[in-house]
PDB file of C-alpha atoms in Angstrom:
ATOM      1  CA  MET A  16       0.000   0.000   0.000  1.00 43.00           C
ATOM      2  CA  ASP A  17       1.395   3.407  -0.989  1.00 45.00           C
ATOM      3  CA  ASN A  18       1.735   5.624   2.105  1.00 46.00           C
ATOM      4  CA  ALA A  19       1.528   8.721  -0.116  1.00 44.00           C
ATOM      5  CA  LEU A  20      -2.236   8.189  -0.273  1.00 44.00           C
ATOM      6  CA  PHE A  21      -2.504   8.922   3.396  1.00 47.00           C
ATOM      7  CA  SER A  22      -0.890  12.335   3.342  1.00 57.00           C
ATOM      8  CA  ARG A  23      -3.227  14.644   5.206  1.00 60.00           C
ATOM      9  CA  ARG A  24      -4.302  16.485   2.072  1.00 69.00           C
ATOM     10  CA  ARG A  25      -5.281  13.398   0.067  1.00 69.00           C
ATOM     11  CA  ALA A  26      -6.870  11.617   3.015  1.00 69.00           C
ATOM     12  CA  GLU A  27      -8.988  14.632   3.934  1.00 69.00           C
ATOM     13  CA  ARG A  28     -10.048  15.055   0.300  1.00 73.00           C
ATOM     14  CA  PHE A  29     -11.008  11.373   0.148  1.00 72.00           C
ATOM     15  CA  ALA A  30     -13.141  11.866   3.284  1.00 72.00           C
ATOM     16  CA  GLN A  31     -14.846  14.886   1.654  1.00 73.00           C
ATOM     17  CA  LEU A  32     -15.603  12.995  -1.562  1.00 74.00           C
ATOM     18  CA  LEU A  33     -16.960  10.000   0.347  1.00 70.00           C
ATOM     19  CA  ASP A  34     -19.124  12.300   2.458  1.00 69.00           C
ATOM     20  CA  GLU A  35     -20.472  14.012  -0.680  1.00 73.00           C
ATOM     21  CA  ALA A  36     -21.190  10.652  -2.322  1.00 71.00           C
ATOM     22  CA  ASN A  37     -23.246   9.661   0.712  1.00 67.00           C
ATOM     23  CA  GLY A  38     -25.373  12.826   0.556  1.00 65.00           C
ATOM     24  CA  GLY A  39     -23.251  15.117   2.723  1.00 63.00           C
ATOM     25  CA  ARG A  40     -22.527  18.798   2.185  1.00 65.00           C
ATOM     26  CA  ARG A  41     -20.741  19.528  -1.081  1.00 68.00           C
ATOM     27  CA  HIS A  42     -17.333  21.147  -0.921  1.00 60.00           C
ATOM     28  CA  HIS A  43     -16.966  23.719  -3.689  1.00 58.00           C
ATOM     29  CA  VAL A  44     -13.390  22.836  -4.561  1.00 68.00           C
ATOM     30  CA  ARG A  45     -11.873  20.421  -6.989  1.00 73.00           C
ATOM     31  CA  SER A  46      -8.592  18.675  -6.304  1.00 71.00           C
ATOM     32  CA  ARG A  47      -6.162  17.216  -8.797  1.00 72.00           C
ATOM     33  CA  ASP A  48      -6.488  13.981  -6.802  1.00 73.00           C
ATOM     34  CA  ASP A  49     -10.245  13.645  -7.434  1.00 76.00           C
ATOM     35  CA  ASP A  50      -9.955  11.466 -10.553  1.00 77.00           C
ATOM     36  CA  ARG A  51      -7.571   9.041  -8.865  1.00 75.00           C
ATOM     37  CA  LEU A  52      -9.665   8.903  -5.695  1.00 75.00           C
ATOM     38  CA  ALA A  53     -12.926   8.310  -7.583  1.00 79.00           C
ATOM     39  CA  PRO A  54     -12.508   4.485  -7.714  1.00 77.00           C
ATOM     40  CA  LEU A  55     -11.942   4.441  -3.941  1.00 74.00           C
ATOM     41  CA  VAL A  56     -15.080   6.500  -3.377  1.00 73.00           C
ATOM     42  CA  THR A  57     -17.081   4.082  -5.536  1.00 77.00           C
ATOM     43  CA  LEU A  58     -15.627   1.139  -3.651  1.00 71.00           C
ATOM     44  CA  GLY A  59     -16.362   2.821  -0.313  1.00 70.00           C
ATOM     45  CA  ARG A  60     -20.009   3.279  -1.224  1.00 68.00           C
ATOM     46  CA  HIS A  61     -20.242  -0.302  -2.440  1.00 65.00           C
ATOM     47  CA  LEU A  62     -18.723  -1.555   0.811  1.00 62.00           C
ATOM     48  CA  GLY A  63     -21.232   0.441   2.815  1.00 61.00           C
ATOM     49  CA  ALA A  64     -24.115  -1.208   1.000  1.00 61.00           C
ATOM     50  CA  ASN A  65     -22.540  -4.686   0.706  1.00 59.00           C
ATOM     51  CA  PRO A  66     -20.091  -5.292   3.549  1.00 56.00           C
ATOM     52  CA  PRO A  67     -17.888  -8.342   2.857  1.00 55.00           C
ATOM     53  CA  ALA A  68     -18.295 -11.372   5.082  1.00 55.00           C
ATOM     54  CA  ALA A  69     -14.691 -12.579   4.745  1.00 53.00           C
ATOM     55  CA  GLU A  70     -12.620 -13.115   7.880  1.00 56.00           C
ATOM     56  CA  VAL A  71      -9.532 -10.926   8.304  1.00 55.00           C
ATOM     57  CA  ASP A  72      -6.273 -12.703   9.037  1.00 58.00           C
ATOM     58  CA  PRO A  73      -5.430 -12.319  12.783  1.00 62.00           C
ATOM     59  CA  GLU A  74      -1.830 -11.358  12.047  1.00 61.00           C
ATOM     60  CA  PHE A  75      -3.013  -8.616   9.686  1.00 58.00           C
ATOM     61  CA  ARG A  76      -5.439  -7.324  12.310  1.00 59.00           C
ATOM     62  CA  THR A  77      -2.700  -7.256  14.971  1.00 63.00           C
ATOM     63  CA  GLY A  78      -0.271  -5.444  12.678  1.00 62.00           C
ATOM     64  CA  LEU A  79      -2.913  -2.924  11.634  1.00 59.00           C
ATOM     65  CA  ARG A  80      -3.799  -2.198  15.272  1.00 62.00           C
ATOM     66  CA  ALA A  81      -0.134  -1.591  16.135  1.00 64.00           C
ATOM     67  CA  MET A  82       0.219   0.770  13.150  1.00 61.00           C
ATOM     68  CA  LEU A  83      -2.886   2.740  14.106  1.00 59.00           C
ATOM     69  CA  LEU A  84      -1.847   3.054  17.747  1.00 61.00           C
ATOM     70  CA  ALA A  85       1.575   4.330  16.699  1.00 63.00           C
ATOM     71  CA  THR A  86      -0.002   6.834  14.303  1.00 60.00           C
ATOM     72  CA  ALA A  87      -2.517   7.969  16.923  1.00 58.00           C
ATOM     73  CA  THR A  88       0.293   8.553  19.425  1.00 63.00           C
ATOM     74  CA  ARG A  89       2.333  10.502  16.891  1.00 61.00           C
ATOM     75  CA  GLU A  90      -0.620  12.636  15.789  1.00 55.00           C
ATOM     76  CA  GLY A  91      -1.915  13.247  19.300  1.00 57.00           C
ATOM     77  CA  VAL A  92      -5.326  11.712  18.609  1.00 50.00           C
ATOM     78  CA  GLY A  93      -7.139  11.144  21.899  1.00 50.00           C
ATOM     79  CA  THR A  94      -4.585  13.044  23.986  1.00 52.00           C
ATOM     80  CA  PRO A  95      -6.155  15.521  26.468  1.00 50.00           C
ATOM     81  CA  ALA A  96      -5.552  19.170  25.658  1.00 49.00           C
ATOM     82  CA  ALA A  97      -3.710  19.670  28.969  1.00 51.00           C
ATOM     83  CA  ALA A  98      -1.103  17.140  27.887  1.00 47.00           C
ATOM     84  CA  ARG A  99      -0.297  19.083  24.685  1.00 48.00           C
ATOM     85  CA  PRO A 100       1.716  22.179  25.656  1.00 49.00           C
ATOM     86  CA  ALA A 101       1.770  23.589  22.139  1.00 49.00           C
ATOM     87  CA  GLU A 102      -2.001  23.561  21.897  1.00 46.00           C
ATOM     88  CA  LYS A 103      -2.361  24.948  25.410  1.00 47.00           C
ATOM     89  CA  ALA A 104      -0.087  27.847  24.492  1.00 48.00           C
ATOM     90  CA  ALA A 105      -2.051  28.446  21.340  1.00 46.00           C
ATOM     91  CA  SER A 106      -5.269  28.766  23.335  1.00 46.00           C
ATOM     92  CA  SER A 107      -3.958  31.904  25.009  1.00 48.00           C
ATOM     93  CA  ARG A 108      -3.885  33.647  21.632  1.00 49.00           C
ATOM     94  CA  GLY A 109      -7.637  33.528  21.160  1.00 50.00           C
ATOM     95  CA  SER A 110     -10.752  31.460  21.622  1.00 49.00           C
ATOM     96  CA  LEU A 111     -10.854  30.382  17.960  1.00 49.00           C
ATOM     97  CA  LEU A 112      -7.661  28.313  18.013  1.00 51.00           C
ATOM     98  CA  PRO A 113      -8.851  25.558  20.400  1.00 55.00           C
ATOM     99  CA  ALA A 114     -11.874  24.943  18.204  1.00 55.00           C
ATOM    100  CA  VAL A 115      -9.672  24.728  15.101  1.00 52.00           C
ATOM    101  CA  THR A 116      -7.293  22.367  16.888  1.00 58.00           C
ATOM    102  CA  ALA A 117     -10.187  20.222  18.049  1.00 55.00           C
ATOM    103  CA  ARG A 118     -11.535  19.977  14.514  1.00 52.00           C
ATOM    104  CA  ARG A 119      -8.127  18.942  13.253  1.00 57.00           C
ATOM    105  CA  ALA A 120      -7.884  16.294  15.962  1.00 55.00           C
ATOM    106  CA  ARG A 121     -11.312  14.958  15.018  1.00 51.00           C
ATOM    107  CA  ALA A 122     -10.278  14.963  11.361  1.00 55.00           C
ATOM    108  CA  ARG A 123      -7.142  12.985  12.217  1.00 56.00           C
ATOM    109  CA  GLY A 124      -9.231  10.513  14.145  1.00 53.00           C
ATOM    110  CA  ALA A 125     -11.654  10.163  11.244  1.00 53.00           C
ATOM    111  CA  ILE A 126      -8.752   9.614   8.856  1.00 55.00           C
ATOM    112  CA  LEU A 127      -7.350   6.872  11.091  1.00 53.00           C
ATOM    113  CA  ILE A 128     -10.734   5.192  11.268  1.00 51.00           C
ATOM    114  CA  GLY A 129     -11.066   5.453   7.493  1.00 56.00           C
ATOM    115  CA  ILE A 130      -7.636   3.921   6.981  1.00 54.00           C
ATOM    116  CA  ALA A 131      -8.468   1.055   9.316  1.00 51.00           C
ATOM    117  CA  ALA A 132     -11.874   0.403   7.781  1.00 52.00           C
ATOM    118  CA  GLY A 133     -10.513   0.658   4.261  1.00 54.00           C
ATOM    119  CA  ALA A 134      -7.559  -1.630   4.917  1.00 51.00           C
ATOM    120  CA  VAL A 135      -9.691  -4.265   6.634  1.00 48.00           C
ATOM    121  CA  ALA A 136     -12.425  -4.023   3.992  1.00 51.00           C
ATOM    122  CA  VAL A 137     -10.051  -4.252   1.014  1.00 51.00           C
ATOM    123  CA  SER A 138      -8.301  -7.174   2.685  1.00 51.00           C
ATOM    124  CA  GLY A 139     -11.645  -8.890   3.220  1.00 54.00           C
ATOM    125  CA  ILE A 140     -12.758  -8.273  -0.337  1.00 52.00           C
ATOM    126  CA  SER A 141      -9.490  -9.615  -1.715  1.00 54.00           C
ATOM    127  CA  ALA A 142      -9.853 -12.776   0.339  1.00 56.00           C
ATOM    128  CA  ALA A 143     -13.487 -13.279  -0.634  1.00 57.00           C
ATOM    129  CA  SER A 144     -13.167 -12.550  -4.344  1.00 62.00           C
ATOM    130  CA  GLU A 145      -9.636 -13.751  -5.060  1.00 70.00           C
ATOM    131  CA  ASN A 146     -10.744 -16.789  -7.059  1.00 72.00           C
ATOM    132  CA  ALA A 147     -13.812 -15.214  -8.670  1.00 79.00           C
ATOM    133  CA  VAL A 148     -14.136 -15.546 -12.459  1.00 78.00           C
ATOM    134  CA  PRO A 149     -16.460 -13.809 -14.939  1.00 83.00           C
ATOM    135  CA  GLY A 150     -20.033 -14.758 -14.136  1.00 81.00           C
ATOM    136  CA  ASP A 151     -19.421 -15.139 -10.392  1.00 78.00           C
ATOM    137  CA  ALA A 152     -21.258 -12.830  -7.997  1.00 76.00           C
ATOM    138  CA  LEU A 153     -17.998 -11.483  -6.559  1.00 80.00           C
ATOM    139  CA  TYR A 154     -16.255 -10.843  -9.868  1.00 84.00           C
ATOM    140  CA  GLY A 155     -17.327  -7.204 -10.029  1.00 84.00           C
ATOM    141  CA  MET A 156     -15.975  -6.683  -6.531  1.00 81.00           C
ATOM    142  CA  LYS A 157     -12.700  -8.311  -7.567  1.00 86.00           C
ATOM    143  CA  ARG A 158     -12.310  -5.843 -10.428  1.00 87.00           C
ATOM    144  CA  GLY A 159     -13.270  -2.987  -8.104  1.00 84.00           C
ATOM    145  CA  THR A 160     -10.483  -4.008  -5.746  1.00 85.00           C
ATOM    146  CA  GLU A 161      -8.042  -3.860  -8.645  1.00 88.00           C
ATOM    147  CA  ARG A 162      -9.145  -0.314  -9.452  1.00 87.00           C
ATOM    148  CA  ALA A 163      -8.661   0.617  -5.806  1.00 84.00           C
ATOM    149  CA  GLN A 164      -5.126  -0.797  -5.910  1.00 87.00           C
ATOM    150  CA  LEU A 165      -4.373   1.414  -8.902  1.00 87.00           C
ATOM    151  CA  ALA A 166      -5.741   4.452  -7.085  1.00 84.00           C
ATOM    152  CA  LEU A 167      -3.472   3.675  -4.125  1.00 81.00           C
ATOM    153  CA  THR A 168      -0.380   3.583  -6.319  1.00 83.00           C
ATOM    154  CA  SER A 169       1.496   6.800  -7.131  1.00 80.00           C
ATOM    155  CA  SER A 170       4.702   5.387  -8.672  1.00 88.00           C
ATOM    156  CA  ASP A 171       4.653   4.918 -12.455  1.00 91.00           C
ATOM    157  CA  ILE A 172       6.683   1.730 -12.234  1.00 93.00           C
ATOM    158  CA  SER A 173       4.459   0.225  -9.530  1.00 93.00           C
ATOM    159  CA  ARG A 174       1.394   1.201 -11.551  1.00 94.00           C
ATOM    160  CA  GLY A 175       2.771  -0.441 -14.678  1.00 96.00           C
ATOM    161  CA  GLN A 176       3.607  -3.605 -12.755  1.00 96.00           C
ATOM    162  CA  LEU A 177       0.071  -3.708 -11.354  1.00 95.00           C
ATOM    163  CA  PHE A 178      -1.417  -3.610 -14.847  1.00 97.00           C
ATOM    164  CA  LEU A 179       0.813  -6.525 -15.858  1.00 97.00           C
ATOM    165  CA  ASP A 180      -0.223  -8.424 -12.726  1.00 96.00           C
ATOM    166  CA  PHE A 181      -3.846  -7.892 -13.726  1.00 96.00           C
ATOM    167  CA  ALA A 182      -3.026  -9.259 -17.200  1.00 97.00           C
ATOM    168  CA  ARG A 183      -1.663 -12.400 -15.532  1.00 96.00           C
ATOM    169  CA  THR A 184      -4.873 -12.669 -13.511  1.00 95.00           C
ATOM    170  CA  ARG A 185      -7.014 -12.341 -16.647  1.00 95.00           C
ATOM    171  CA  LEU A 186      -5.061 -15.180 -18.250  1.00 95.00           C
ATOM    172  CA  ALA A 187      -5.661 -17.416 -15.243  1.00 93.00           C
ATOM    173  CA  GLU A 188      -9.379 -16.625 -15.528  1.00 92.00           C
ATOM    174  CA  ALA A 189      -9.369 -17.350 -19.266  1.00 91.00           C
ATOM    175  CA  ALA A 190      -7.991 -20.820 -18.587  1.00 89.00           C
ATOM    176  CA  THR A 191     -11.252 -21.641 -16.779  1.00 87.00           C
ATOM    177  CA  LEU A 192     -13.455 -20.405 -19.634  1.00 82.00           C
ATOM    178  CA  ARG A 193     -12.469 -22.691 -22.515  1.00 69.00           C
ATOM    179  CA  GLY A 194     -15.547 -23.805 -24.413  1.00 68.00           C
ATOM    180  CA  ASN A 195     -17.199 -20.434 -23.780  1.00 74.00           C
ATOM    181  CA  PRO A 196     -16.095 -18.450 -26.871  1.00 70.00           C
ATOM    182  CA  SER A 197     -17.673 -15.130 -25.956  1.00 78.00           C
ATOM    183  CA  GLY A 198     -16.478 -15.265 -22.351  1.00 87.00           C
ATOM    184  CA  TYR A 199     -12.986 -16.440 -23.300  1.00 91.00           C
ATOM    185  CA  SER A 200     -12.580 -13.738 -25.918  1.00 92.00           C
ATOM    186  CA  ALA A 201     -13.859 -11.017 -23.572  1.00 93.00           C
ATOM    187  CA  VAL A 202     -11.371 -11.964 -20.857  1.00 94.00           C
ATOM    188  CA  LEU A 203      -8.496 -11.999 -23.348  1.00 95.00           C
ATOM    189  CA  ASP A 204      -9.631  -8.573 -24.554  1.00 96.00           C
ATOM    190  CA  ASP A 205      -9.302  -7.307 -20.980  1.00 96.00           C
ATOM    191  CA  MET A 206      -5.972  -9.100 -20.625  1.00 97.00           C
ATOM    192  CA  ASP A 207      -4.591  -7.442 -23.753  1.00 98.00           C
ATOM    193  CA  ALA A 208      -5.855  -4.045 -22.588  1.00 97.00           C
ATOM    194  CA  ASP A 209      -4.053  -4.486 -19.248  1.00 97.00           C
ATOM    195  CA  THR A 210      -0.934  -5.633 -21.082  1.00 98.00           C
ATOM    196  CA  ARG A 211      -0.882  -2.560 -23.329  1.00 98.00           C
ATOM    197  CA  GLN A 212      -1.555  -0.241 -20.423  1.00 97.00           C
ATOM    198  CA  GLY A 213       1.197  -1.729 -18.267  1.00 97.00           C
ATOM    199  CA  VAL A 214       3.744  -1.751 -21.087  1.00 97.00           C
ATOM    200  CA  ARG A 215       2.861   1.825 -22.053  1.00 97.00           C
ATOM    201  CA  VAL A 216       3.424   3.048 -18.488  1.00 96.00           C
ATOM    202  CA  LEU A 217       6.704   1.153 -18.089  1.00 96.00           C
ATOM    203  CA  THR A 218       8.192   2.085 -21.464  1.00 95.00           C
ATOM    204  CA  GLY A 219       7.186   5.669 -20.766  1.00 94.00           C
ATOM    205  CA  ALA A 220       9.011   5.530 -17.425  1.00 94.00           C
ATOM    206  CA  ALA A 221      12.098   4.057 -19.114  1.00 93.00           C
ATOM    207  CA  ALA A 222      12.064   6.801 -21.752  1.00 91.00           C
ATOM    208  CA  GLN A 223      11.544   9.587 -19.246  1.00 90.00           C
ATOM    209  CA  ARG A 224      14.423   8.394 -17.063  1.00 90.00           C
ATOM    210  CA  SER A 225      16.631   7.171 -19.934  1.00 89.00           C
ATOM    211  CA  ASP A 226      16.990   4.069 -17.787  1.00 90.00           C
ATOM    212  CA  PRO A 227      16.062   0.532 -18.930  1.00 92.00           C
ATOM    213  CA  ALA A 228      15.429  -0.644 -15.332  1.00 93.00           C
ATOM    214  CA  ALA A 229      11.660  -0.278 -15.758  1.00 93.00           C
ATOM    215  CA  LEU A 230      11.813  -2.756 -18.657  1.00 96.00           C
ATOM    216  CA  ALA A 231      12.875  -5.586 -16.337  1.00 95.00           C
ATOM    217  CA  ALA A 232       9.246  -5.924 -15.235  1.00 95.00           C
ATOM    218  CA  VAL A 233       8.207  -6.242 -18.894  1.00 97.00           C
ATOM    219  CA  ASP A 234      10.807  -8.972 -19.494  1.00 96.00           C
ATOM    220  CA  ALA A 235       9.651 -10.971 -16.459  1.00 96.00           C
ATOM    221  CA  PHE A 236       6.032 -10.614 -17.534  1.00 97.00           C
ATOM    222  CA  LEU A 237       6.788 -11.835 -21.058  1.00 97.00           C
ATOM    223  CA  THR A 238       8.559 -14.953 -19.803  1.00 95.00           C
ATOM    224  CA  ASP A 239       5.631 -16.064 -17.645  1.00 94.00           C
ATOM    225  CA  GLN A 240       2.839 -14.886 -19.921  1.00 97.00           C
ATOM    226  CA  ARG A 241       4.196 -16.495 -23.090  1.00 96.00           C
ATOM    227  CA  ARG A 242       4.559 -19.842 -21.368  1.00 95.00           C
ATOM    228  CA  SER A 243       1.077 -19.776 -19.824  1.00 94.00           C
ATOM    229  CA  LEU A 244      -0.625 -18.496 -22.962  1.00 95.00           C
ATOM    230  CA  SER A 245       1.181 -20.981 -25.218  1.00 94.00           C
ATOM    231  CA  ALA A 246      -0.243 -23.770 -23.065  1.00 92.00           C
ATOM    232  CA  LEU A 247      -3.738 -22.674 -24.165  1.00 90.00           C
ATOM    233  CA  GLU A 248      -2.873 -22.234 -27.845  1.00 86.00           C
ATOM    234  CA  GLY A 249      -3.829 -25.721 -28.971  1.00 82.00           C
ATOM    235  CA  ARG A 250      -6.886 -26.069 -26.765  1.00 81.00           C
ATOM    236  CA  GLY A 251     -10.530 -25.130 -27.112  1.00 80.00           C
ATOM    237  CA  SER A 252     -12.485 -24.399 -30.254  1.00 84.00           C
ATOM    238  CA  ARG A 253     -11.050 -22.984 -33.458  1.00 89.00           C
ATOM    239  CA  ILE A 254     -12.339 -19.557 -32.446  1.00 88.00           C
ATOM    240  CA  ASP A 255     -10.559 -19.879 -29.098  1.00 89.00           C
ATOM    241  CA  ARG A 256      -7.307 -20.872 -30.778  1.00 91.00           C
ATOM    242  CA  VAL A 257      -7.452 -17.933 -33.188  1.00 93.00           C
ATOM    243  CA  ARG A 258      -8.116 -15.565 -30.315  1.00 93.00           C
ATOM    244  CA  THR A 259      -5.207 -17.011 -28.309  1.00 94.00           C
ATOM    245  CA  SER A 260      -2.844 -16.507 -31.254  1.00 95.00           C
ATOM    246  CA  GLU A 261      -3.817 -12.829 -31.385  1.00 96.00           C
ATOM    247  CA  SER A 262      -2.758 -12.351 -27.783  1.00 97.00           C
ATOM    248  CA  LEU A 263       0.503 -14.199 -28.455  1.00 97.00           C
ATOM    249  CA  ALA A 264       1.161 -11.836 -31.362  1.00 97.00           C
ATOM    250  CA  LEU A 265       0.697  -8.902 -28.983  1.00 98.00           C
ATOM    251  CA  LEU A 266       3.336 -10.369 -26.674  1.00 98.00           C
ATOM    252  CA  GLU A 267       5.754 -10.578 -29.609  1.00 97.00           C
ATOM    253  CA  SER A 268       5.119  -6.896 -30.335  1.00 97.00           C
ATOM    254  CA  VAL A 269       5.779  -6.089 -26.677  1.00 97.00           C
ATOM    255  CA  ALA A 270       9.088  -7.975 -26.784  1.00 97.00           C
ATOM    256  CA  GLU A 271      10.154  -6.096 -29.914  1.00 96.00           C
ATOM    257  CA  ARG A 272       9.255  -2.744 -28.346  1.00 96.00           C
ATOM    258  CA  ALA A 273      11.154  -3.512 -25.140  1.00 96.00           C
ATOM    259  CA  ASP A 274      14.252  -4.549 -27.124  1.00 94.00           C
ATOM    260  CA  ALA A 275      14.071  -1.427 -29.307  1.00 92.00           C
ATOM    261  CA  MET A 276      13.635   0.810 -26.268  1.00 92.00           C
ATOM    262  CA  ARG A 277      16.587  -0.798 -24.505  1.00 92.00           C
ATOM    263  CA  ALA A 278      18.780  -0.407 -27.606  1.00 90.00           C
ATOM    264  CA  ALA A 279      17.830   3.262 -28.027  1.00 89.00           C
ATOM    265  CA  ILE A 280      18.670   4.027 -24.406  1.00 89.00           C
ATOM    266  CA  ALA A 281      21.987   2.160 -24.635  1.00 88.00           C
ATOM    267  CA  CYS A 282      23.177   4.140 -27.661  1.00 84.00           C
ATOM    268  CA  GLY A 283      21.854   7.439 -26.390  1.00 78.00           C
ATOM    269  CA  GLY A 284      19.387   7.731 -29.230  1.00 62.00           C
ATOM    270  CA  ALA A 285      16.548  10.209 -28.955  1.00 64.00           C
ATOM    271  CA  LEU A 286      12.983   8.979 -28.746  1.00 67.00           C
ATOM    272  CA  THR A 287      10.545  10.177 -31.360  1.00 68.00           C
ATOM    273  CA  VAL A 288       7.690  12.452 -30.366  1.00 64.00           C
ATOM    274  CA  THR A 289       5.196   9.833 -31.505  1.00 86.00           C
ATOM    275  CA  SER A 290       3.796   6.951 -29.523  1.00 90.00           C
ATOM    276  CA  ASP A 291       1.283   4.163 -29.881  1.00 94.00           C
ATOM    277  CA  THR A 292      -0.587   1.751 -27.639  1.00 95.00           C
ATOM    278  CA  LEU A 293       2.713   0.343 -26.318  1.00 95.00           C
ATOM    279  CA  GLY A 294       4.163   3.725 -25.424  1.00 94.00           C
ATOM    280  CA  PRO A 295       6.950   5.884 -26.907  1.00 92.00           C
ATOM    281  CA  ILE A 296       8.371   4.773 -30.239  1.00 90.00           C
ATOM    282  CA  PRO A 297      12.191   4.710 -29.990  1.00 88.00           C
ATOM    283  CA  ALA A 298      14.325   6.030 -32.798  1.00 81.00           C
ATOM    284  CA  VAL A 299      16.557   3.569 -34.645  1.00 79.00           C
ATOM    285  CA  CYS A 300      20.203   3.865 -33.577  1.00 75.00           C
ATOM    286  CA  SER A 301      22.555   4.846 -36.378  1.00 68.00           C
TER     287      SER A 301
END
C-alpha cells in the first residue's frame, strides 16, 4: 500500500468525496487527486451497501492495530488538551484556536478510522473474491479491488507492474473459460488491454528516465505470460485458438518494443515524439 495516499491532504479530500457521495454537504473545490480517488469512493459506497463477510487474518489485524496506535500517538489523537503544551499555548492567543485544533484532531481521528476500515475491507474483499471468475457474484468486486489498488499507487513503475499483474490474472481466468467463446474472448480482450496499459506506463518511465530498469518488469512478464498463454494455444475451439494466437502476437510486439527501447537508451538515441498503444516509439540507432 502506498503511504503517499494517506498524506493529510489526500486523506482529507477522500473523506470529503466520500461524504459528498453519501449525501453530505458539497465542498466547492476540486482537487487534482479527485480522478484518482474516484474508484476508492465508488468502492467505499459499495462496501457500505454490501459489507464483505470474509474473515480478516489475525496477524493482519494485529499489525494494523499496532500501526494505528503508533499513528494515533504521533498525531496526538485522543490526547487531552492539557497534555499538549503547544495547543495549550495556542489557546492563550484567542478562543478560535482551540476549536480549530479540536476539529483537526477529530479529522485525524476520522482519517485513522477510514484507513483502518478501508484496509480491513479491502483485505476482506481480496480474500473473498480472489478466485472469482467472470459470471461469479464477486467478480465485479474483484475488479473494483483492482481499481482501488491502482488508485493507491502513485509510482509509475508500480502502476505499470500492477497492470501486468492484472493481465496475468485475466489469463488465469481465461484458462477456466475454454468452451465459452464469448467469455474467453472477452477476458483476453481485458488481458490485452491491461498488457498494453502496463507496457505503455513502463516504457514511458524508461524513456523519461533514460533508464532501462523499468523494462525488467516487462521482461519478467513476457517470460511467464508467453509460457502460460502458449499452453492454451492448442486447446478449445477454433475460435478460441485464433483468439489465443492474437494475444501471443501482442506479446511478440511487446518484446520487440522492449528490445528497441533498450537499444535506443543504450546508444543514447533520442525517442521520437510519436507513440502508440505500447508507449513511446524509440528512434533507430545509427
